[in-house]
Coordinates of C-alpha atoms in Angstrom, one line a residue:
Chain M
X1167 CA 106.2 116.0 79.9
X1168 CA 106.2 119.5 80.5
X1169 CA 107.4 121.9 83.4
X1170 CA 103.6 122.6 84.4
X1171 CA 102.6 119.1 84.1
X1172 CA 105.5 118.1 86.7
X1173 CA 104.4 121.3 88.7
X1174 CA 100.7 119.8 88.6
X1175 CA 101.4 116.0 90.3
X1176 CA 103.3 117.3 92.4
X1177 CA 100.9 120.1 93.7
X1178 CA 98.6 116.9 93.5
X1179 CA 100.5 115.2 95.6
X1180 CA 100.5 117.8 98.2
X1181 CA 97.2 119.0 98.1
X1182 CA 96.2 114.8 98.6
X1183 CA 98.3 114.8 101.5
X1184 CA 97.2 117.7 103.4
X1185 CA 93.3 116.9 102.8
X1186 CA 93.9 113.4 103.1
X1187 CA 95.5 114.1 106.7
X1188 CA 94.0 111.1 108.9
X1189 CA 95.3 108.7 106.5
X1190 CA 99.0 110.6 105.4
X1191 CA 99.5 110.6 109.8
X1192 CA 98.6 106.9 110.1
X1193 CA 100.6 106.2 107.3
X1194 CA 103.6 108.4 108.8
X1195 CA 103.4 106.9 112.4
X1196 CA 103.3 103.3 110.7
X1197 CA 106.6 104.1 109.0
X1198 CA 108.2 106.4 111.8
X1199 CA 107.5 103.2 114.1
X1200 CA 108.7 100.4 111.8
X1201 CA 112.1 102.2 110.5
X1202 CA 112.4 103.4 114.4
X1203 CA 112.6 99.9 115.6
X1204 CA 114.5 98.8 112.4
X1205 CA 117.0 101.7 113.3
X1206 CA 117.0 101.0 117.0
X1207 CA 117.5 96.9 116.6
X1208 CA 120.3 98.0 113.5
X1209 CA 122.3 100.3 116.2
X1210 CA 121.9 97.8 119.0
X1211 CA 124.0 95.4 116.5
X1212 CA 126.1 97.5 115.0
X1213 CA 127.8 98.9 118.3
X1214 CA 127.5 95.2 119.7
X1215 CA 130.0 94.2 116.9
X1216 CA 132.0 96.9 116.9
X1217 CA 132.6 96.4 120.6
X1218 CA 133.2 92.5 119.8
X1219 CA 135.9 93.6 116.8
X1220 CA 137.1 96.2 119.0
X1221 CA 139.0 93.8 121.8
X1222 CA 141.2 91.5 119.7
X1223 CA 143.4 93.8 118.5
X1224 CA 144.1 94.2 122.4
X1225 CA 145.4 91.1 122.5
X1226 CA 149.1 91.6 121.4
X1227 CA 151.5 88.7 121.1
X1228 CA 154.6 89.1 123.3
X1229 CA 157.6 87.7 122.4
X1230 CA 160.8 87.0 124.5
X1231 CA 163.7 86.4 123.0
X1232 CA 166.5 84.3 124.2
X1233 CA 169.7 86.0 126.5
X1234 CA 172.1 85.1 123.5
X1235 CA 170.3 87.3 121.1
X1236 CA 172.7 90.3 120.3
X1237 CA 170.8 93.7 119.3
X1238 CA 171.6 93.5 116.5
X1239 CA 170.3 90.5 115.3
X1240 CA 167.3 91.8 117.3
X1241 CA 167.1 94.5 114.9
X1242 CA 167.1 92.2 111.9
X1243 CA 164.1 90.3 113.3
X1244 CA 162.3 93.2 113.8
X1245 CA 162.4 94.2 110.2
X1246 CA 161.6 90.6 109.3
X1247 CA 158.9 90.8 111.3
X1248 CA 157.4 93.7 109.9
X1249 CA 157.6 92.4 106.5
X1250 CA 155.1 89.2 107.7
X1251 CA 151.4 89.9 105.9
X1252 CA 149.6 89.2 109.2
X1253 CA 151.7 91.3 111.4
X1254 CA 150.7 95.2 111.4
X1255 CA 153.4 96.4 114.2
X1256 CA 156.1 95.6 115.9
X1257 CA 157.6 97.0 118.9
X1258 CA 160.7 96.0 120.8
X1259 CA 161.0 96.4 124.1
X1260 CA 164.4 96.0 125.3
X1261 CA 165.3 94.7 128.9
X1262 CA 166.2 98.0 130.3
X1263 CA 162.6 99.4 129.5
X1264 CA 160.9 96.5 130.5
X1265 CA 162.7 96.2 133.7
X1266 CA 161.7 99.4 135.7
X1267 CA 158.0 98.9 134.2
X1268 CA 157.5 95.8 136.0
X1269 CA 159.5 97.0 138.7
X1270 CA 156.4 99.5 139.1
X1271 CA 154.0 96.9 138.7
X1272 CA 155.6 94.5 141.7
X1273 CA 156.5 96.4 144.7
X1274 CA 160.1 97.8 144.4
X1275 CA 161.0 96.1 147.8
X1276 CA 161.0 92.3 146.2
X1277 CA 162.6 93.1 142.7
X1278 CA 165.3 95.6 144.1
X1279 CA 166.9 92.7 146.2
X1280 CA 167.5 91.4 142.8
X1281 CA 171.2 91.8 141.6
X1282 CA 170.9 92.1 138.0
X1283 CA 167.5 92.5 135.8
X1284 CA 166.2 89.1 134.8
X1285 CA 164.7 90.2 132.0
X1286 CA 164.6 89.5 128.3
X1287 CA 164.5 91.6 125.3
X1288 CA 161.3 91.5 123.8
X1289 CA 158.6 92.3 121.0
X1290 CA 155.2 93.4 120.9
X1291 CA 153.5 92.5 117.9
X1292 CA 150.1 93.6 117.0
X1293 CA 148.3 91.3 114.0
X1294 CA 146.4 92.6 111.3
X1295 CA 144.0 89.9 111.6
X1296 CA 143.5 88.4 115.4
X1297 CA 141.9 85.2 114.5
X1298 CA 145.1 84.2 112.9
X1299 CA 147.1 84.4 116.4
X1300 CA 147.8 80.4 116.2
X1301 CA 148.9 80.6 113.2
X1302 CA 151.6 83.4 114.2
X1303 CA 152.4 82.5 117.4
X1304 CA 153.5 79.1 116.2
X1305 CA 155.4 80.8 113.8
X1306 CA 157.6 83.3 115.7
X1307 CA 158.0 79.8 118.5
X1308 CA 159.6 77.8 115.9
X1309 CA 162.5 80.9 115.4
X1310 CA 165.6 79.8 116.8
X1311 CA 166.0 83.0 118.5
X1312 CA 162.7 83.1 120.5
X1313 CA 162.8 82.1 124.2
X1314 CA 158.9 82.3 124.7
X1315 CA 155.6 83.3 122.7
X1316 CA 152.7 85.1 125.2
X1317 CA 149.2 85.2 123.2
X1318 CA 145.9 85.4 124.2
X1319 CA 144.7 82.8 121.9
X1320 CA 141.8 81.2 123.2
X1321 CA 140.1 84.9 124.8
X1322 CA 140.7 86.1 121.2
X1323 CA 139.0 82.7 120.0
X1324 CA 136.0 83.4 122.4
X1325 CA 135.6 86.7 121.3
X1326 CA 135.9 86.1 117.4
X1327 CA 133.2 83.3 117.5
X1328 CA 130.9 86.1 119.7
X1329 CA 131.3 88.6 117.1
X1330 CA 130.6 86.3 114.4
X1331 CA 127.0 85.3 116.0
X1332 CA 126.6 89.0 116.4
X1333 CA 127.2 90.0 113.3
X1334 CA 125.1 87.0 111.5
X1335 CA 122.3 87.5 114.3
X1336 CA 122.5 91.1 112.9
X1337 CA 122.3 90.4 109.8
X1338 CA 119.8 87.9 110.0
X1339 CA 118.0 90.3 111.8
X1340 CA 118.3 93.3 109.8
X1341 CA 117.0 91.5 106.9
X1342 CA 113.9 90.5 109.0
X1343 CA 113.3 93.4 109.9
X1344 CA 113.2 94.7 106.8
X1345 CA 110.5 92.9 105.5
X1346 CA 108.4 93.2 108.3
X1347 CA 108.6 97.1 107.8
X1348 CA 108.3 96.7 104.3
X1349 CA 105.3 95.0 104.7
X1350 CA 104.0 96.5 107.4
X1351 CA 104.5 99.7 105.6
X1352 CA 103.1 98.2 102.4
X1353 CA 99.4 97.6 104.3
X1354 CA 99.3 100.9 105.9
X1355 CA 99.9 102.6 102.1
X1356 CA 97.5 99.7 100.5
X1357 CA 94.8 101.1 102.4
X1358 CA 95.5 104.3 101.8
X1359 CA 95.3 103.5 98.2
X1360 CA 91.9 101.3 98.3
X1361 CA 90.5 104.2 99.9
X1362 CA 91.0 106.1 97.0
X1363 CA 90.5 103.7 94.3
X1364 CA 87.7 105.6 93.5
X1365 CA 89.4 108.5 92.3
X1366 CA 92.0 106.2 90.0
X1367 CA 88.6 105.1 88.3
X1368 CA 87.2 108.5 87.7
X1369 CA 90.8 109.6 86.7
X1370 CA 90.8 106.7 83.9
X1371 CA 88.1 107.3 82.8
X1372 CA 89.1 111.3 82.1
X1373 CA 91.9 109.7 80.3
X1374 CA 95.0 110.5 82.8
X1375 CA 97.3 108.0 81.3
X1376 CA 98.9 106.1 84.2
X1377 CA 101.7 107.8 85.2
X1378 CA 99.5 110.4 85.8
X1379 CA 97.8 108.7 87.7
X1380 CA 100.6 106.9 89.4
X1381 CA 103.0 110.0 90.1
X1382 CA 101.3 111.7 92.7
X1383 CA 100.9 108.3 94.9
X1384 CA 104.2 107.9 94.3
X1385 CA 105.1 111.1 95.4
X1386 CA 103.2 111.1 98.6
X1387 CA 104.5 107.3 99.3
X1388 CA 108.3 109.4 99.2
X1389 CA 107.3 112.0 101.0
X1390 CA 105.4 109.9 103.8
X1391 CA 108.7 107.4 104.3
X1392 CA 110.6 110.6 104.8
X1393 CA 108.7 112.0 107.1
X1394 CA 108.4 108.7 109.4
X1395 CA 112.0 108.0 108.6
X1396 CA 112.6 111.9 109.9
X1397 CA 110.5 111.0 113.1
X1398 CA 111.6 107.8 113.6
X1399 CA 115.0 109.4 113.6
X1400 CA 114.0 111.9 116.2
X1401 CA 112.8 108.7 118.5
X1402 CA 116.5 106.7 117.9
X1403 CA 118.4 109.7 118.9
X1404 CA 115.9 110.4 121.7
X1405 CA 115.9 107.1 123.5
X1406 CA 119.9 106.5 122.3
X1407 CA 120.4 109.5 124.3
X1408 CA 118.4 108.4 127.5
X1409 CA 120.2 105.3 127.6
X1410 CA 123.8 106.4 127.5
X1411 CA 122.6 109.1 130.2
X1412 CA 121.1 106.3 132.7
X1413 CA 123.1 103.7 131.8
X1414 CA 126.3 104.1 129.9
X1415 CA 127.7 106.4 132.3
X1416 CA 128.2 103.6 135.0
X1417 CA 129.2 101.3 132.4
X1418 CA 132.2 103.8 130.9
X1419 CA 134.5 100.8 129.7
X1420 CA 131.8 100.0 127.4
X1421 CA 132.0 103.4 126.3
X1422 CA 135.8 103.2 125.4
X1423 CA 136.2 99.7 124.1
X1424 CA 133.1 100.4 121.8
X1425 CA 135.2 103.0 119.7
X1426 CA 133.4 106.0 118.2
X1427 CA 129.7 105.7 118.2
X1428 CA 127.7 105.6 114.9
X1429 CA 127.7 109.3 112.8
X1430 CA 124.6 110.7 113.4
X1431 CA 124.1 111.3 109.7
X1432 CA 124.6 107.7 108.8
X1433 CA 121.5 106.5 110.6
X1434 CA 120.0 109.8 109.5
X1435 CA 120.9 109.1 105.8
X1436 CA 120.1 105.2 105.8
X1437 CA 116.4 105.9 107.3
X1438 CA 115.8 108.3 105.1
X1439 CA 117.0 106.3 102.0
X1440 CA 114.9 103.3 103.5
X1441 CA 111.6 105.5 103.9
X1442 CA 111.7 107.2 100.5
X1443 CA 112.6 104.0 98.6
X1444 CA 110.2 101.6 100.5
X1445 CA 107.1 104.3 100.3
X1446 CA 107.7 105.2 97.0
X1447 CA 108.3 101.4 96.0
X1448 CA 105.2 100.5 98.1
X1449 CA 103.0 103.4 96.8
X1450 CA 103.7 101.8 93.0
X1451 CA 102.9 98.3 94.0
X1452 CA 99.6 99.4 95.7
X1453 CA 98.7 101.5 92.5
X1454 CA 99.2 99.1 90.3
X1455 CA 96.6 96.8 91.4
X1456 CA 94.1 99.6 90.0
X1457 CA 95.8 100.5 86.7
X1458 CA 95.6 97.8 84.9
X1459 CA 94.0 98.1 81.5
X1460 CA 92.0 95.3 79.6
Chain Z
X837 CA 80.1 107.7 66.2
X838 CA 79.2 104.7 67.4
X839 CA 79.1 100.9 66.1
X840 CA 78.1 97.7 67.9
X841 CA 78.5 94.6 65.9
X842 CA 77.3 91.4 67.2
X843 CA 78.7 91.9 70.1
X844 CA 78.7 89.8 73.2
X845 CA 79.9 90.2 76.4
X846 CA 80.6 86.8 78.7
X847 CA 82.0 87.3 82.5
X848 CA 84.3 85.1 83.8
X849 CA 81.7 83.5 86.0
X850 CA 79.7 82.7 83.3
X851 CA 77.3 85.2 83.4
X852 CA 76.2 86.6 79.4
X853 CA 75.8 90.0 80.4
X854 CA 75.3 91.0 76.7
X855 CA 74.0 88.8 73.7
X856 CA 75.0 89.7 69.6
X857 CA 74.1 93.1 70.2
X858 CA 74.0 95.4 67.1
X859 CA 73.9 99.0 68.1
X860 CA 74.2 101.6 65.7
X861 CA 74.8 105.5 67.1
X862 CA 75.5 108.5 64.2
X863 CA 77.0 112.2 65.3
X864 CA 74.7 114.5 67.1
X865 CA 71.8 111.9 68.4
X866 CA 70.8 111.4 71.9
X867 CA 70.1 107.8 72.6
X868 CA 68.2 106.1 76.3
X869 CA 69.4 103.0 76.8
X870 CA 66.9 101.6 79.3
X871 CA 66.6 98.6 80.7
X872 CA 66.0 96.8 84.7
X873 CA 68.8 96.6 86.4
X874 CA 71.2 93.7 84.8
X875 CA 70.0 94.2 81.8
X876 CA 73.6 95.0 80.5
X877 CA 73.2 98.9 80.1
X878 CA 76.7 99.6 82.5
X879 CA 78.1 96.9 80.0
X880 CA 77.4 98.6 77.1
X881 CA 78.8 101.3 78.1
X882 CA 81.8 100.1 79.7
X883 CA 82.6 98.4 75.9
X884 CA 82.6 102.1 74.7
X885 CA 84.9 103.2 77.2
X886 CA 87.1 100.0 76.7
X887 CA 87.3 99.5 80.4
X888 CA 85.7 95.9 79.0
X889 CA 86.4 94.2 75.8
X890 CA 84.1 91.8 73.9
X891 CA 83.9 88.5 74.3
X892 CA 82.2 88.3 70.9
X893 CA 82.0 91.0 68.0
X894 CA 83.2 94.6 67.8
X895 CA 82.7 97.5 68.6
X896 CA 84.1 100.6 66.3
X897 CA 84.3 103.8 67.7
X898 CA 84.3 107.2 65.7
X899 CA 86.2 104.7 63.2
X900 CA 88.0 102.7 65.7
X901 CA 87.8 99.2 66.4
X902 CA 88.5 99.9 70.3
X903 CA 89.4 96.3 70.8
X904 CA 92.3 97.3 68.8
X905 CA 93.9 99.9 70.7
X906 CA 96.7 99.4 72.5
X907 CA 96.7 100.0 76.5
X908 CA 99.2 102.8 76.7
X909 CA 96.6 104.9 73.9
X910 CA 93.3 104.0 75.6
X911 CA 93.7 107.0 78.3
X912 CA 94.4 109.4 74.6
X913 CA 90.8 107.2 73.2
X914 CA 89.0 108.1 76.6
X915 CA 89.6 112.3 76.5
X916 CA 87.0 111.9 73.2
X917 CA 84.6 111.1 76.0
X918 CA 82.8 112.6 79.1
X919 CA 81.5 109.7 81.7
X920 CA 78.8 111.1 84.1
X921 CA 78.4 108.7 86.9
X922 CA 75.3 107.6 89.1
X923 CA 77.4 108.0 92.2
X924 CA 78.5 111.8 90.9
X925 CA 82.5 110.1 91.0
X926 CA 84.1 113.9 92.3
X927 CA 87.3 113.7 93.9
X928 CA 86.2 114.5 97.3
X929 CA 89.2 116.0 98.6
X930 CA 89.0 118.8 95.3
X931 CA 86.6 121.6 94.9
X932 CA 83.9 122.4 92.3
X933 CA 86.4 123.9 90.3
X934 CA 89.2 121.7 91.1
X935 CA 87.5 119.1 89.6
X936 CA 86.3 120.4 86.6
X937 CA 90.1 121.4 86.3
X938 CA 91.1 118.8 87.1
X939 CA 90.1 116.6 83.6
X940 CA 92.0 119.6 81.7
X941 CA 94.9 119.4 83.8
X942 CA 95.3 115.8 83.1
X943 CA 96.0 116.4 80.0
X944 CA 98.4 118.5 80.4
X945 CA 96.9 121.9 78.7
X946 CA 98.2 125.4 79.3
X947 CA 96.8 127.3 82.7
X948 CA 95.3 130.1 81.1
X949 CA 93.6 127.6 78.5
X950 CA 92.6 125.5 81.6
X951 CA 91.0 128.3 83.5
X952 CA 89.2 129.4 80.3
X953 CA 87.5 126.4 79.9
X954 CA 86.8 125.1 83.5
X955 CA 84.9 128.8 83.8
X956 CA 82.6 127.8 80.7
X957 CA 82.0 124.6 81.8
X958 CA 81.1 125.2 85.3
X959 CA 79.3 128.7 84.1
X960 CA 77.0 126.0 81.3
X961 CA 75.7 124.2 84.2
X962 CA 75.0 127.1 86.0
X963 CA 77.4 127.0 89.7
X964 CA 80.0 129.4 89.1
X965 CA 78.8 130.4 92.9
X966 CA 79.7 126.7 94.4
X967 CA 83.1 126.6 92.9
X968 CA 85.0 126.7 96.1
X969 CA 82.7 124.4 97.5
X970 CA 83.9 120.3 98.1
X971 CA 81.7 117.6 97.1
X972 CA 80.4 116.9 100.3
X973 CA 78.7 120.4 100.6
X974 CA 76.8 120.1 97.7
X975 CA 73.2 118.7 97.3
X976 CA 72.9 115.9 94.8
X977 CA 71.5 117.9 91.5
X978 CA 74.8 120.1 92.5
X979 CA 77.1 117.3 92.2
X980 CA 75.9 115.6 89.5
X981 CA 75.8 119.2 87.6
X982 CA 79.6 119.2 88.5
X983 CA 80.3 115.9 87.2
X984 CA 78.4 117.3 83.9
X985 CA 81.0 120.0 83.8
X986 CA 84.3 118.1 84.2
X987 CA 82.5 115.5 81.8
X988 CA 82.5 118.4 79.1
X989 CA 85.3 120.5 79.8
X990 CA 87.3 119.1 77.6
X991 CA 84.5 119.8 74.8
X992 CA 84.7 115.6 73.8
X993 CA 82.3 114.6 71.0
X994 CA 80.4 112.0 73.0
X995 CA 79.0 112.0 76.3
X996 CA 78.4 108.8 78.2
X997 CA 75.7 109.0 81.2
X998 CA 75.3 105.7 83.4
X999 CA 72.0 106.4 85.3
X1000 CA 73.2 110.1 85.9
X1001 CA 69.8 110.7 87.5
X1002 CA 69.5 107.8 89.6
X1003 CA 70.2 109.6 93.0
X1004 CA 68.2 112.7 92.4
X1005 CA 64.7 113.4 93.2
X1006 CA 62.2 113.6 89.8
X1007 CA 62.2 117.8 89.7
X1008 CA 66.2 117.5 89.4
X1009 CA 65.9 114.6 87.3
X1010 CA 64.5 117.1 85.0
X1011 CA 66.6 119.3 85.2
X1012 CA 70.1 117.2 84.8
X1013 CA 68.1 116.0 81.6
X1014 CA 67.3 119.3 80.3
X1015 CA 71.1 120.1 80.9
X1016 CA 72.0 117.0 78.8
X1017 CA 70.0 117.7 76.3
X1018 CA 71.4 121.3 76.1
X1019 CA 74.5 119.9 75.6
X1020 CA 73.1 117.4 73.1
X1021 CA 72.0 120.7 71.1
X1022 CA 75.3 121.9 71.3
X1023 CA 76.6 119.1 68.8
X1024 CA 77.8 116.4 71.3
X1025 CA 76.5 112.8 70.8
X1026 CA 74.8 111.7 74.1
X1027 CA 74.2 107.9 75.2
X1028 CA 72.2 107.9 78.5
X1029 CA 71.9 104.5 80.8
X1030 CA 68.7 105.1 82.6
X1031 CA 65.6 103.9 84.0
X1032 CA 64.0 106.4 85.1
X1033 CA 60.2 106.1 83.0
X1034 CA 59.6 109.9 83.9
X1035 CA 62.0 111.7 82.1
X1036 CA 62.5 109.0 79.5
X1037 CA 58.7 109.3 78.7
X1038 CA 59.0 113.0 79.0
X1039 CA 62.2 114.3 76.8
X1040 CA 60.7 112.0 73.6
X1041 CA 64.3 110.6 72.5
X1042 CA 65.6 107.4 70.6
X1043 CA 64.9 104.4 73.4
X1044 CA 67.0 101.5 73.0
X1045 CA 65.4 98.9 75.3
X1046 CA 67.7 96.2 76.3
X1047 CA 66.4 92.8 78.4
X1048 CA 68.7 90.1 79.7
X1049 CA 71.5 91.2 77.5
X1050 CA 69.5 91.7 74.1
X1051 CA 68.4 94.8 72.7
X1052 CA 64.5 94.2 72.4
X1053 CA 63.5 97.3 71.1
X1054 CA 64.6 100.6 69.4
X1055 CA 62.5 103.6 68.8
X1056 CA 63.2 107.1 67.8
X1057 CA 61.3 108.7 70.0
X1058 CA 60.2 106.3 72.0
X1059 CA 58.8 106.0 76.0
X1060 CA 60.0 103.8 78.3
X1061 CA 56.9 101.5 78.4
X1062 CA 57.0 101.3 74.6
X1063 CA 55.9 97.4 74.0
X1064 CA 58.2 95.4 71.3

């Protein structure tokens, strides 16, 4: 294959699409429209997990130790701490930090008629992985040193088993949807194709071989998916934007608990992928049908 | 240049759309197939382009037994042939000489060569005017002229015509026929499906009558009505 044989399908390609142009835009708006509500159903779940994987890790385990605890030792179970595989930090909080904090909390009035700070040294540990808190918390109890273990066990629970239905409801979901646009996109390029079936006849019988015949359908199949992916795109970011105007401003907490939203290029890079592949994979299929030699 | 041997053609529905037909075609001739309609002309023709194969028999091809060639050559085995349709077959969304281009650029020749022989071939049937016109702007005889020109642009040694008059009036009939024969004169073997009596009795070529499947008759210069 030669350089003016690949400049020639794909001038093909092009020309088809341009005189072709009822057929190329309802082919376009079929795949702007399918990937749209693929995209707009994919960042609905993504941001609804990451806002369900975002709160655990909010959830630190306190620990108090006992009065008899000297710093020092305190020091040593820090470290030991630190060196458990599910714990990623630890903080201690000794009893003269802790004191005026909750001091500030109450009103001074009631603690300050307290003679000496009641107290206890502490820790703040943060886990690596949340829905191991049982397992850690019964740990650091058993420790002779340890007065008192504070988790949030069973919100963490909750939470975990709502970000695991997301997430398979998601997935589920995207994989669904998927095949719906696939399909949908597939009958909107079919026709396109039985349209022209025509031509692959006339082309046969001039004796294009079949990739010939095949590259510039191909071609246009890529180049429509991009273009709806492209649009469909532009509609995501459009009504994304409208939302977290109208609505996300009076729900800010959502905002902050739901970390960073999605990179604009992801969804711009995974709908476009999506629309090349499936059009160019769909174009092929439809093709096919028409090539096949006795 | 052509060689039918006992060949038969069976649809999957049971139809026999050709019967042990024995067909021979040398270099140069000009040959009518006529026939009514479902007599088995398209088939015929359809072996020699292999877009059917033979149930029965063979069918050799400028030395080729066609049945024979492997799928990824036949598009190489069809550029030694023009097809001229009933229905014109132009891409509709090309031009006049878009089209005629088109069957050069297929194959992948170089541009200048391409524009060389699109210009002869549109210039032999005479519409170097139309050729920025689209299929849909041209009057019958036009398009089927067109279609003469892509079919020959390549300069193939046979020509196949499937009822290339069917859709035209008798004057242009004539006319498409004279153009065939021009090209006939020029050294290309010609096979034409037809039925139409008036320029079949008129141009005074070999008539290969076929019936239900079975050639019944074959005369050198023969008319359509000729009796077996």
């Amino acid at each position: 294959m030669n350089l003016s044989h690949i400049e020639f399908l794909v001038e093909e390609a092009l020309v088809n699409l341009r005189r072709n142009g009822l057929m190329t835009l309802a082919a376009i708006g079929t795949v702007a429209l399918a990937l749209a509500v693929f995209g707009g159903f994919g960042l609905i779940i993504w941001r609804l997990e990451r806002l369900a994987n975002s709160l655990p890790p909010k959830f630190a385990v306190d620990v108090f130790l006992k009065d008899s605890v000297s710093r020092q030792r305190a020091q040593e179970l820090q470290k030991e701490f630190e060196t458990h595989p599910n714990i990623a930090s630890v903080t201690f909080k000794p009893k003269e930090q802790a004191w005026p904090e909750f001091q500030k909390e109450l009103q001074q009035e009631i603690t300050a008629a307290l003679p000496y700070n009641p107290l206890p040294d502490s820790f703040i540990i943060q886990l690596k992985d949340p829905s191991r808190t049982g397992d850690v918390s019964k740990w650091l109890k058993s420790l002779p040193e340890v007065d008192a273990v504070r988790d949030a066990k069973e919100e963490v629970d909750i939470i975990l088993s709502v970000a695991t239905v997301v997430r398979w409801i998601g997935i589920a979901g995207t994989i669904l949807l998927l095949i719906a646009t696939s399909v949908i996109i597939y009958n909107a390029v079919r026709l396109t194709v039985f349209a022209r079936r025509r031509e692959i006849r006339v082309m046969q019988l001039i004796g294009a071989t079949s990739g010939t015949i095949r590259a510039p359908f191909v071609l246009e199949g890529v180049v429509q998916g991009l273009l709806g992916a492209w649009i469909a795109c532009g509609l995501i970011f459009g009504v994304s934007q409208l939302v977290s105007h109208f609505v996300m401003r009076k729900l800010v907490f959502i905002e902050s608990l739901g970390g960073s939203p999605m990179p604009v290029w992801v969804v711009f890079v995974v709908l476009s992928v999506l629309g090349a592949v499936i059009g160019g994979a769909v174009s092929t299929l439809s093709v096919r049908k028409y090539l096949q030699v006795v | 240049m052509i060689e039918i041997q006992e060949a038969s053609v069976t649809y999957p529905n049971g139809v026999h759309a050709l019967r042990e037909i024995n067909l021979r075609v040398e270099k140069g001739e000009f040959v009518f197939l006529v026939g009514a309609t479902g007599a088995g002309k398209s088939t015929l023709l359809k072996l020699i382009t292999r877009e059917l194969l033979p149930t029965r028999g063979k069918v050799i091809v400028a030395g080729r037994n066609v049945a024979e060639i492997p799928p990824q050559e036949v598009p190489y085995y069809r550029r030694m042939m023009g097809v001229v349709f009933q229905d014109f077959g132009l891409l509709p969304n090309k031009t006049v000489w878009e089209n005629v281009a088109f069957a050069l650029r297929v194959l992948g020749l170089p541009r200048k060569e391409i524009r060389k022989r699109t210009a002869n071939a549109v210039d032999l049937v005479g519409l170097l005017r139309r050729c920025d016109s689209f299929p849909a702007q041209l009057s019958g005889g036009e398009a089927q002229r067109v279609a003469i020109a892509r079919a020959i642009a390549n300069d193939p040694p046979l020509l196949l015509a499937d009822e290339p008059t069917g859709n035209l009036d008798p004057d242009t009939s004539w006319d498409i026929m004279q153009l065939l024969s021009h090209i006939n004169i020029r050294g290309t073997t010609v096979l034409v499906a037809s039925h139409d009596k008036y320029v079949i009795d008129r141009m005074r070529k070999r008539v290969v009558m076929l019936e239900r499947g079975a050639i019944v008759s074959d005369v050198p210069c023969g008319v359509y009505a000729h009796e077996p």
